[in-house]
Amino acid sequence: PVPGAYTPIGKYSIKIEFSSVLNLPARAKVDLGGVQVGVLDRVELVDSTAVAHVDVDENVRLPRDIRAELRQATV
């Protein structure tokens, strides 16, 4: 597939709060256990918190208390 071309057909949206999302690219992929399950829709600043809006494939169920982390995919 073309990088950045993944779009969940059926999806639901979640919000993830980060203290910083410096250099987070548009349409960044969201992985769970090494499998892409979603894509970053947008980021907004709420007070001093970065809120990432993520679209997740409707077939993926995430626990309410799941933790997210940003990882660089390249060297």
PDB file of N, CA and C in Angstrom:
ATOM      1  N   PRO A   1       0.825  -1.211   0.000  1.00  0.00           N
ATOM      2  CA  PRO A   1       0.000   0.000   0.000  1.00  0.00           C
ATOM      3  C   PRO A   1       0.860   1.261   0.000  1.00  0.00           C
ATOM      4  N   VAL A   2       0.333   2.317  -0.529  1.00  0.00           N
ATOM      5  CA  VAL A   2       1.021   3.597  -0.558  1.00  0.00           C
ATOM      6  C   VAL A   2       1.073   4.148   0.862  1.00  0.00           C
ATOM      7  N   PRO A   3       2.250   4.641   1.318  1.00  0.00           N
ATOM      8  CA  PRO A   3       2.319   5.198   2.676  1.00  0.00           C
ATOM      9  C   PRO A   3       1.274   6.288   2.873  1.00  0.00           C
ATOM     10  N   GLY A   4       0.589   6.232   4.002  1.00  0.00           N
ATOM     11  CA  GLY A   4      -0.422   7.228   4.321  1.00  0.00           C
ATOM     12  C   GLY A   4      -1.765   6.977   3.673  1.00  0.00           C
ATOM     13  N   ALA A   5      -1.905   5.864   2.917  1.00  0.00           N
ATOM     14  CA  ALA A   5      -3.144   5.599   2.190  1.00  0.00           C
ATOM     15  C   ALA A   5      -4.163   4.822   3.017  1.00  0.00           C
ATOM     16  N   TYR A   6      -3.759   4.308   4.189  1.00  0.00           N
ATOM     17  CA  TYR A   6      -4.671   3.515   5.012  1.00  0.00           C
ATOM     18  C   TYR A   6      -5.815   4.389   5.529  1.00  0.00           C
ATOM     19  N   THR A   7      -7.024   3.938   5.344  1.00  0.00           N
ATOM     20  CA  THR A   7      -8.194   4.603   5.894  1.00  0.00           C
ATOM     21  C   THR A   7      -9.151   3.529   6.382  1.00  0.00           C
ATOM     22  N   PRO A   8      -9.463   3.522   7.676  1.00  0.00           N
ATOM     23  CA  PRO A   8     -10.418   2.526   8.161  1.00  0.00           C
ATOM     24  C   PRO A   8     -11.771   2.723   7.472  1.00  0.00           C
ATOM     25  N   ILE A   9     -12.370   1.644   6.988  1.00  0.00           N
ATOM     26  CA  ILE A   9     -13.666   1.724   6.302  1.00  0.00           C
ATOM     27  C   ILE A   9     -14.739   2.090   7.325  1.00  0.00           C
ATOM     28  N   GLY A  10     -14.947   1.199   8.281  1.00  0.00           N
ATOM     29  CA  GLY A  10     -15.816   1.497   9.406  1.00  0.00           C
ATOM     30  C   GLY A  10     -14.909   1.934  10.538  1.00  0.00           C
ATOM     31  N   LYS A  11     -15.235   3.018  11.209  1.00  0.00           N
ATOM     32  CA  LYS A  11     -14.306   3.524  12.215  1.00  0.00           C
ATOM     33  C   LYS A  11     -15.043   4.175  13.369  1.00  0.00           C
ATOM     34  N   TYR A  12     -14.300   4.342  14.432  1.00  0.00           N
ATOM     35  CA  TYR A  12     -14.752   5.179  15.537  1.00  0.00           C
ATOM     36  C   TYR A  12     -13.582   6.066  15.921  1.00  0.00           C
ATOM     37  N   SER A  13     -13.886   7.180  16.536  1.00  0.00           N
ATOM     38  CA  SER A  13     -12.843   8.151  16.864  1.00  0.00           C
ATOM     39  C   SER A  13     -12.570   8.166  18.358  1.00  0.00           C
ATOM     40  N   ILE A  14     -11.296   8.326  18.700  1.00  0.00           N
ATOM     41  CA  ILE A  14     -10.896   8.484  20.093  1.00  0.00           C
ATOM     42  C   ILE A  14      -9.994   9.708  20.198  1.00  0.00           C
ATOM     43  N   LYS A  15      -9.862  10.216  21.392  1.00  0.00           N
ATOM     44  CA  LYS A  15      -8.964  11.328  21.665  1.00  0.00           C
ATOM     45  C   LYS A  15      -7.872  10.829  22.595  1.00  0.00           C
ATOM     46  N   ILE A  16      -6.624  11.162  22.271  1.00  0.00           N
ATOM     47  CA  ILE A  16      -5.481  10.769  23.088  1.00  0.00           C
ATOM     48  C   ILE A  16      -4.758  12.034  23.505  1.00  0.00           C
ATOM     49  N   GLU A  17      -4.519  12.191  24.808  1.00  0.00           N
ATOM     50  CA  GLU A  17      -3.842  13.372  25.314  1.00  0.00           C
ATOM     51  C   GLU A  17      -2.347  13.109  25.482  1.00  0.00           C
ATOM     52  N   PHE A  18      -1.538  14.048  24.985  1.00  0.00           N
ATOM     53  CA  PHE A  18      -0.087  13.989  25.110  1.00  0.00           C
ATOM     54  C   PHE A  18       0.410  15.328  25.632  1.00  0.00           C
ATOM     55  N   SER A  19       1.544  15.314  26.294  1.00  0.00           N
ATOM     56  CA  SER A  19       2.134  16.584  26.722  1.00  0.00           C
ATOM     57  C   SER A  19       2.821  17.255  25.542  1.00  0.00           C
ATOM     58  N   SER A  20       3.245  16.458  24.555  1.00  0.00           N
ATOM     59  CA  SER A  20       3.900  17.011  23.366  1.00  0.00           C
ATOM     60  C   SER A  20       3.717  16.048  22.198  1.00  0.00           C
ATOM     61  N   VAL A  21       3.503  16.599  21.020  1.00  0.00           N
ATOM     62  CA  VAL A  21       3.417  15.780  19.805  1.00  0.00           C
ATOM     63  C   VAL A  21       4.336  16.361  18.734  1.00  0.00           C
ATOM     64  N   LEU A  22       5.447  16.917  19.175  1.00  0.00           N
ATOM     65  CA  LEU A  22       6.408  17.513  18.270  1.00  0.00           C
ATOM     66  C   LEU A  22       6.784  16.529  17.169  1.00  0.00           C
ATOM     67  N   ASN A  23       6.689  16.972  15.931  1.00  0.00           N
ATOM     68  CA  ASN A  23       7.055  16.186  14.742  1.00  0.00           C
ATOM     69  C   ASN A  23       6.128  15.010  14.460  1.00  0.00           C
ATOM     70  N   LEU A  24       4.929  15.012  14.994  1.00  0.00           N
ATOM     71  CA  LEU A  24       3.958  13.968  14.667  1.00  0.00           C
ATOM     72  C   LEU A  24       3.392  14.273  13.286  1.00  0.00           C
ATOM     73  N   PRO A  25       3.654  13.404  12.306  1.00  0.00           N
ATOM     74  CA  PRO A  25       3.223  13.708  10.940  1.00  0.00           C
ATOM     75  C   PRO A  25       1.723  13.524  10.722  1.00  0.00           C
ATOM     76  N   ALA A  26       1.187  14.253   9.776  1.00  0.00           N
ATOM     77  CA  ALA A  26      -0.214  14.104   9.388  1.00  0.00           C
ATOM     78  C   ALA A  26      -0.460  12.677   8.920  1.00  0.00           C
ATOM     79  N   ARG A  27      -1.614  12.150   9.243  1.00  0.00           N
ATOM     80  CA  ARG A  27      -2.034  10.787   8.846  1.00  0.00           C
ATOM     81  C   ARG A  27      -1.095   9.708   9.403  1.00  0.00           C
ATOM     82  N   ALA A  28      -0.464   9.983  10.538  1.00  0.00           N
ATOM     83  CA  ALA A  28       0.424   8.992  11.164  1.00  0.00           C
ATOM     84  C   ALA A  28      -0.366   7.715  11.446  1.00  0.00           C
ATOM     85  N   LYS A  29       0.302   6.581  11.300  1.00  0.00           N
ATOM     86  CA  LYS A  29      -0.397   5.319  11.529  1.00  0.00           C
ATOM     87  C   LYS A  29      -0.462   5.003  13.016  1.00  0.00           C
ATOM     88  N   VAL A  30      -1.510   4.298  13.387  1.00  0.00           N
ATOM     89  CA  VAL A  30      -1.734   3.873  14.763  1.00  0.00           C
ATOM     90  C   VAL A  30      -1.623   2.355  14.772  1.00  0.00           C
ATOM     91  N   ASP A  31      -0.657   1.847  15.525  1.00  0.00           N
ATOM     92  CA  ASP A  31      -0.411   0.406  15.595  1.00  0.00           C
ATOM     93  C   ASP A  31      -0.811  -0.140  16.949  1.00  0.00           C
ATOM     94  N   LEU A  32      -1.248  -1.383  16.946  1.00  0.00           N
ATOM     95  CA  LEU A  32      -1.532  -2.122  18.167  1.00  0.00           C
ATOM     96  C   LEU A  32      -0.889  -3.488  17.994  1.00  0.00           C
ATOM     97  N   GLY A  33       0.152  -3.750  18.740  1.00  0.00           N
ATOM     98  CA  GLY A  33       0.856  -5.028  18.623  1.00  0.00           C
ATOM     99  C   GLY A  33       1.485  -5.238  17.254  1.00  0.00           C
ATOM    100  N   GLY A  34       1.921  -4.153  16.604  1.00  0.00           N
ATOM    101  CA  GLY A  34       2.570  -4.255  15.301  1.00  0.00           C
ATOM    102  C   GLY A  34       1.633  -4.270  14.111  1.00  0.00           C
ATOM    103  N   VAL A  35       0.327  -4.170  14.356  1.00  0.00           N
ATOM    104  CA  VAL A  35      -0.665  -4.175  13.282  1.00  0.00           C
ATOM    105  C   VAL A  35      -1.330  -2.802  13.218  1.00  0.00           C
ATOM    106  N   GLN A  36      -1.425  -2.239  12.014  1.00  0.00           N
ATOM    107  CA  GLN A  36      -2.065  -0.934  11.898  1.00  0.00           C
ATOM    108  C   GLN A  36      -3.563  -1.078  12.116  1.00  0.00           C
ATOM    109  N   VAL A  37      -4.070  -0.291  13.083  1.00  0.00           N
ATOM    110  CA  VAL A  37      -5.493  -0.353  13.421  1.00  0.00           C
ATOM    111  C   VAL A  37      -6.191   0.987  13.248  1.00  0.00           C
ATOM    112  N   GLY A  38      -5.417   2.009  12.887  1.00  0.00           N
ATOM    113  CA  GLY A  38      -6.023   3.321  12.741  1.00  0.00           C
ATOM    114  C   GLY A  38      -5.068   4.337  12.173  1.00  0.00           C
ATOM    115  N   VAL A  39      -5.534   5.590  12.176  1.00  0.00           N
ATOM    116  CA  VAL A  39      -4.747   6.671  11.591  1.00  0.00           C
ATOM    117  C   VAL A  39      -5.077   7.978  12.332  1.00  0.00           C
ATOM    118  N   LEU A  40      -4.074   8.836  12.432  1.00  0.00           N
ATOM    119  CA  LEU A  40      -4.257  10.142  13.055  1.00  0.00           C
ATOM    120  C   LEU A  40      -5.098  11.024  12.146  1.00  0.00           C
ATOM    121  N   ASP A  41      -6.161  11.596  12.686  1.00  0.00           N
ATOM    122  CA  ASP A  41      -7.004  12.501  11.923  1.00  0.00           C
ATOM    123  C   ASP A  41      -6.491  13.931  12.046  1.00  0.00           C
ATOM    124  N   ARG A  42      -6.302  14.380  13.292  1.00  0.00           N
ATOM    125  CA  ARG A  42      -5.815  15.745  13.509  1.00  0.00           C
ATOM    126  C   ARG A  42      -5.316  15.884  14.935  1.00  0.00           C
ATOM    127  N   VAL A  43      -4.620  16.991  15.194  1.00  0.00           N
ATOM    128  CA  VAL A  43      -4.147  17.313  16.533  1.00  0.00           C
ATOM    129  C   VAL A  43      -4.617  18.719  16.864  1.00  0.00           C
ATOM    130  N   GLU A  44      -5.103  18.904  18.071  1.00  0.00           N
ATOM    131  CA  GLU A  44      -5.489  20.244  18.515  1.00  0.00           C
ATOM    132  C   GLU A  44      -4.854  20.507  19.874  1.00  0.00           C
ATOM    133  N   LEU A  45      -4.639  21.775  20.162  1.00  0.00           N
ATOM    134  CA  LEU A  45      -4.082  22.183  21.440  1.00  0.00           C
ATOM    135  C   LEU A  45      -5.218  22.642  22.342  1.00  0.00           C
ATOM    136  N   VAL A  46      -5.365  21.988  23.489  1.00  0.00           N
ATOM    137  CA  VAL A  46      -6.380  22.346  24.480  1.00  0.00           C
ATOM    138  C   VAL A  46      -5.630  22.771  25.732  1.00  0.00           C
ATOM    139  N   ASP A  47      -5.650  24.069  26.000  1.00  0.00           N
ATOM    140  CA  ASP A  47      -4.826  24.653  27.063  1.00  0.00           C
ATOM    141  C   ASP A  47      -3.361  24.310  26.751  1.00  0.00           C
ATOM    142  N   SER A  48      -2.713  23.531  27.596  1.00  0.00           N
ATOM    143  CA  SER A  48      -1.317  23.168  27.333  1.00  0.00           C
ATOM    144  C   SER A  48      -1.179  21.686  26.980  1.00  0.00           C
ATOM    145  N   THR A  49      -2.293  21.060  26.608  1.00  0.00           N
ATOM    146  CA  THR A  49      -2.296  19.633  26.280  1.00  0.00           C
ATOM    147  C   THR A  49      -2.548  19.426  24.794  1.00  0.00           C
ATOM    148  N   ALA A  50      -1.738  18.564  24.172  1.00  0.00           N
ATOM    149  CA  ALA A  50      -1.949  18.200  22.776  1.00  0.00           C
ATOM    150  C   ALA A  50      -2.947  17.040  22.741  1.00  0.00           C
ATOM    151  N   VAL A  51      -4.031  17.216  22.007  1.00  0.00           N
ATOM    152  CA  VAL A  51      -5.056  16.176  21.898  1.00  0.00           C
ATOM    153  C   VAL A  51      -5.045  15.638  20.466  1.00  0.00           C
ATOM    154  N   ALA A  52      -4.696  14.363  20.346  1.00  0.00           N
ATOM    155  CA  ALA A  52      -4.668  13.703  19.044  1.00  0.00           C
ATOM    156  C   ALA A  52      -6.012  13.027  18.814  1.00  0.00           C
ATOM    157  N   HIS A  53      -6.643  13.335  17.702  1.00  0.00           N
ATOM    158  CA  HIS A  53      -7.900  12.699  17.313  1.00  0.00           C
ATOM    159  C   HIS A  53      -7.538  11.567  16.356  1.00  0.00           C
ATOM    160  N   VAL A  54      -7.896  10.355  16.737  1.00  0.00           N
ATOM    161  CA  VAL A  54      -7.484   9.159  16.001  1.00  0.00           C
ATOM    162  C   VAL A  54      -8.714   8.390  15.530  1.00  0.00           C
ATOM    163  N   ASP A  55      -8.687   7.946  14.282  1.00  0.00           N
ATOM    164  CA  ASP A  55      -9.736   7.079  13.746  1.00  0.00           C
ATOM    165  C   ASP A  55      -9.251   5.639  13.848  1.00  0.00           C
ATOM    166  N   VAL A  56     -10.037   4.795  14.509  1.00  0.00           N
ATOM    167  CA  VAL A  56      -9.681   3.398  14.748  1.00  0.00           C
ATOM    168  C   VAL A  56     -10.668   2.496  14.019  1.00  0.00           C
ATOM    169  N   ASP A  57     -10.160   1.422  13.427  1.00  0.00           N
ATOM    170  CA  ASP A  57     -10.995   0.443  12.739  1.00  0.00           C
ATOM    171  C   ASP A  57     -12.079  -0.065  13.685  1.00  0.00           C
ATOM    172  N   GLU A  58     -13.320  -0.137  13.208  1.00  0.00           N
ATOM    173  CA  GLU A  58     -14.454  -0.518  14.055  1.00  0.00           C
ATOM    174  C   GLU A  58     -14.345  -1.925  14.629  1.00  0.00           C
ATOM    175  N   ASN A  59     -13.525  -2.776  14.044  1.00  0.00           N
ATOM    176  CA  ASN A  59     -13.367  -4.145  14.533  1.00  0.00           C
ATOM    177  C   ASN A  59     -12.383  -4.250  15.692  1.00  0.00           C
ATOM    178  N   VAL A  60     -11.715  -3.165  16.021  1.00  0.00           N
ATOM    179  CA  VAL A  60     -10.724  -3.160  17.094  1.00  0.00           C
ATOM    180  C   VAL A  60     -11.357  -2.591  18.359  1.00  0.00           C
ATOM    181  N   ARG A  61     -11.273  -3.331  19.446  1.00  0.00           N
ATOM    182  CA  ARG A  61     -11.792  -2.871  20.732  1.00  0.00           C
ATOM    183  C   ARG A  61     -10.613  -2.552  21.639  1.00  0.00           C
ATOM    184  N   LEU A  62     -10.550  -1.311  22.075  1.00  0.00           N
ATOM    185  CA  LEU A  62      -9.477  -0.873  22.954  1.00  0.00           C
ATOM    186  C   LEU A  62      -9.995  -0.773  24.383  1.00  0.00           C
ATOM    187  N   PRO A  63      -9.203  -1.219  25.362  1.00  0.00           N
ATOM    188  CA  PRO A  63      -9.632  -1.055  26.757  1.00  0.00           C
ATOM    189  C   PRO A  63      -9.672   0.426  27.132  1.00  0.00           C
ATOM    190  N   ARG A  64     -10.531   0.780  28.066  1.00  0.00           N
ATOM    191  CA  ARG A  64     -10.665   2.181  28.492  1.00  0.00           C
ATOM    192  C   ARG A  64      -9.370   2.729  29.085  1.00  0.00           C
ATOM    193  N   ASP A  65      -8.591   1.897  29.735  1.00  0.00           N
ATOM    194  CA  ASP A  65      -7.392   2.373  30.416  1.00  0.00           C
ATOM    195  C   ASP A  65      -6.106   2.126  29.617  1.00  0.00           C
ATOM    196  N   ILE A  66      -6.220   2.018  28.303  1.00  0.00           N
ATOM    197  CA  ILE A  66      -5.049   1.756  27.466  1.00  0.00           C
ATOM    198  C   ILE A  66      -4.131   2.984  27.464  1.00  0.00           C
ATOM    199  N   ARG A  67      -2.840   2.765  27.365  1.00  0.00           N
ATOM    200  CA  ARG A  67      -1.850   3.845  27.304  1.00  0.00           C
ATOM    201  C   ARG A  67      -1.323   3.951  25.883  1.00  0.00           C
ATOM    202  N   ALA A  68      -1.052   5.151  25.471  1.00  0.00           N
ATOM    203  CA  ALA A  68      -0.516   5.389  24.131  1.00  0.00           C
ATOM    204  C   ALA A  68       0.875   5.974  24.250  1.00  0.00           C
ATOM    205  N   GLU A  69       1.713   5.684  23.272  1.00  0.00           N
ATOM    206  CA  GLU A  69       3.036   6.292  23.226  1.00  0.00           C
ATOM    207  C   GLU A  69       3.399   6.599  21.794  1.00  0.00           C
ATOM    208  N   LEU A  70       4.197   7.654  21.629  1.00  0.00           N
ATOM    209  CA  LEU A  70       4.672   8.031  20.298  1.00  0.00           C
ATOM    210  C   LEU A  70       5.999   7.357  20.060  1.00  0.00           C
ATOM    211  N   ARG A  71       6.158   6.762  18.887  1.00  0.00           N
ATOM    212  CA  ARG A  71       7.420   6.109  18.526  1.00  0.00           C
ATOM    213  C   ARG A  71       7.822   6.543  17.138  1.00  0.00           C
ATOM    214  N   GLN A  72       9.100   6.722  16.962  1.00  0.00           N
ATOM    215  CA  GLN A  72       9.620   7.070  15.654  1.00  0.00           C
ATOM    216  C   GLN A  72       9.803   5.804  14.856  1.00  0.00           C
ATOM    217  N   ALA A  73       9.311   5.794  13.616  1.00  0.00           N
ATOM    218  CA  ALA A  73       9.373   4.582  12.786  1.00  0.00           C
ATOM    219  C   ALA A  73      10.650   4.515  11.963  1.00  0.00           C
ATOM    220  N   THR A  74      11.408   5.601  11.903  1.00  0.00           N
ATOM    221  CA  THR A  74      12.628   5.613  11.113  1.00  0.00           C
ATOM    222  C   THR A  74      13.827   5.937  12.000  1.00  0.00           C
ATOM    223  N   VAL A  75      14.993   5.685  11.475  1.00  0.00           N
ATOM    224  CA  VAL A  75      16.224   5.961  12.209  1.00  0.00           C
ATOM    225  C   VAL A  75      16.446   7.441  12.333  1.00  0.00           C
TER     226      VAL A  75
END
